[in-house]
Structure formats: structure tokens, C-alpha cells
C-alpha positions as a Python dict, from the first residue, in 0.01 Angstrom:
ca = {
    (1, 'M'): (0, 0, 0),
    (2, 'R'): (353, -11, -136),
    (3, 'A'): (534, -341, -200),
    (4, 'D'): (805, -234, 49),
    (5, 'D'): (555, -157, 327),
    (6, 'V'): (603, -403, 615),
    (7, 'Y'): (230, -381, 690),
    (8, 'A'): (140, -500, 338),
    (9, 'A'): (66, -873, 312),
    (10, 'C'): (276, -900, -3),
    (11, 'C'): (583, -726, 142),
    (12, 'P'): (898, -940, 106),
    (13, 'C'): (1043, -768, 414),
    (14, 'R'): (808, -965, 638),
    (15, 'D'): (1030, -1271, 607),
    (16, 'M'): (1328, -1070, 733),
    (17, 'L'): (1118, -922, 1013),
    (18, 'D'): (1007, -1271, 1113),
    (19, 'L'): (1369, -1389, 1120),
    (20, 'L'): (1498, -1094, 1322),
    (21, 'A'): (1208, -1111, 1570),
    (22, 'N'): (1300, -1471, 1653),
    (23, 'K'): (1475, -1491, 1991),
    (24, 'W'): (1745, -1734, 1872),
    (25, 'S'): (1824, -1518, 1569),
    (26, 'A'): (1854, -1205, 1784),
    (27, 'L'): (2073, -1387, 2036),
    (28, 'A'): (2291, -1557, 1771),
    (29, 'L'): (2359, -1223, 1600),
    (30, 'G'): (2455, -1075, 1937),
    (31, 'A'): (2684, -1369, 2016),
    (32, 'L'): (2862, -1314, 1685),
    (33, 'E'): (2916, -941, 1747),
    (34, 'P'): (3263, -981, 1905),
    (35, 'G'): (3386, -1184, 1606),
    (36, 'P'): (3372, -1524, 1433),
    (37, 'R'): (3260, -1818, 1642),
    (38, 'R'): (3248, -2193, 1597),
    (39, 'F'): (2923, -2384, 1636),
    (40, 'G'): (3018, -2518, 1979),
    (41, 'E'): (3107, -2170, 2103),
    (42, 'L'): (2771, -2037, 1986),
    (43, 'R'): (2585, -2327, 2144),
    (44, 'A'): (2764, -2270, 2476),
    (45, 'R'): (2687, -1896, 2466),
    (46, 'L'): (2319, -1948, 2375),
    (47, 'Q'): (2220, -2150, 2678),
    (48, 'G'): (1910, -2360, 2620),
    (49, 'V'): (1927, -2381, 2239),
    (50, 'S'): (1925, -2730, 2090),
    (51, 'P'): (2177, -2820, 1818),
    (52, 'K'): (1888, -2868, 1574),
    (53, 'V'): (1740, -2523, 1641),
    (54, 'L'): (2082, -2353, 1631),
    (55, 'T'): (2163, -2522, 1300),
    (56, 'A'): (1830, -2411, 1151),
    (57, 'T'): (1876, -2057, 1284),
    (58, 'L'): (2228, -2024, 1143),
    (59, 'R'): (2111, -2157, 805),
    (60, 'R'): (1830, -1900, 789),
    (61, 'L'): (2065, -1620, 893),
    (62, 'E'): (2307, -1729, 621),
    (63, 'E'): (2031, -1757, 358),
    (64, 'H'): (1923, -1402, 438),
    (65, 'G'): (2276, -1264, 410),
    (66, 'L'): (2323, -1183, 778),
    (67, 'V'): (2586, -1447, 855),
    (68, 'T'): (2863, -1615, 660),
    (69, 'R'): (2974, -1972, 715),
    (70, 'T'): (3342, -2041, 647),
    (71, 'V'): (3474, -2396, 621),
    (72, 'F'): (3848, -2436, 676),
    (73, 'A'): (4023, -2723, 496),
    (74, 'E'): (4161, -2888, 807),
    (75, 'V'): (4135, -3231, 961),
    (76, 'P'): (3890, -3236, 1126),
    (77, 'P'): (3714, -2961, 930),
    (78, 'R'): (3669, -2632, 1115),
    (79, 'V'): (3362, -2416, 1052),
    (80, 'E'): (3321, -2059, 1171),
    (81, 'Y'): (3025, -1825, 1155),
    (82, 'S'): (3060, -1448, 1133),
    (83, 'L'): (2845, -1143, 1073),
    (84, 'T'): (2817, -988, 728),
    (85, 'D'): (2785, -611, 686),
    (86, 'L'): (2409, -659, 677),
    (87, 'G'): (2426, -867, 996),
    (88, 'R'): (2630, -597, 1171),
    (89, 'D'): (2373, -337, 1062),
    (90, 'A'): (2085, -551, 1192),
    (91, 'N'): (2269, -609, 1518),
    (92, 'G'): (2254, -238, 1608),
    (93, 'P'): (1880, -217, 1676),
    (94, 'L'): (1877, -572, 1816),
    (95, 'A'): (2149, -476, 2066),
    (96, 'L'): (1928, -190, 2183),
    (97, 'L'): (1636, -430, 2223),
    (98, 'R'): (1851, -681, 2417),
    (99, 'A'): (1976, -401, 2643),
    (100, 'W'): (1621, -272, 2699),
    (101, 'V'): (1500, -619, 2797),
    (102, 'E'): (1787, -666, 3044),
    (103, 'A'): (1736, -319, 3194),
    (104, 'N'): (1361, -370, 3239),
    (105, 'I'): (1346, -735, 3347),
    (106, 'A'): (1215, -639, 3693),
    (107, 'R'): (914, -465, 3533),
    (108, 'F'): (789, -774, 3349),
    (109, 'P'): (500, -977, 3489),
    (110, 'V'): (609, -1294, 3666),
    (111, 'K'): (510, -1611, 3481),
    (112, 'P'): (279, -1840, 3679),
}
């Protein structure tokens, strides 16, 4: 197997696949699609996410080059998150997945 084969155990792309397959990552990228957002705006949009999980998700997205974090020198400090070019590219297929899930919700088995 090639080193860039997602099915290979040694493939470095598995980490990115793991990140993008995470529900909070997929939702955070979608919430950032319209433009930069502050932490509180993201938290309000992503109903049910805890501040701890959102912070960890945004850090991982930033570490992987999908999101940028901009700190404005204001009092109090203002921080905004926005998509990078890579994040916008990743958002395309994720948007299709989000749309598919919404369109097919009635077909999913009901949880007990």
C-alpha cells in the first residue's frame, strides 16, 4: 500500500479523516461558512456543544490548517475564527453530507 492510501495503517491522512468525521468538526466548519465568528456565536449555533469540547475542536481545526484564530488587540480582547482555503475546500463535501443527513432524517431508525 502507498503511504498516501487512507486504508493504510501508516497513512498520515487518517488523522485528518478522523477530524473531519467528527460531528463537532463538521458542524463547526459549516457554522463558519458564512464568515468569521466569535466563540460565543459558534457555541450558540452549535446547540449542545460544551465550551470545553468546542475549544478542543477549534484547536484541532486550527492545528490542521482548516481554521484561523485571530486575536484583536482590544479591551476586552476579541477573538474570531474563520475558515482557511483548506477549510473552505473541506467544507464542500461536508456540506453535501450535512444536506444528505437533513434530507434523509425520516429514513433513519428511531433510537430506543
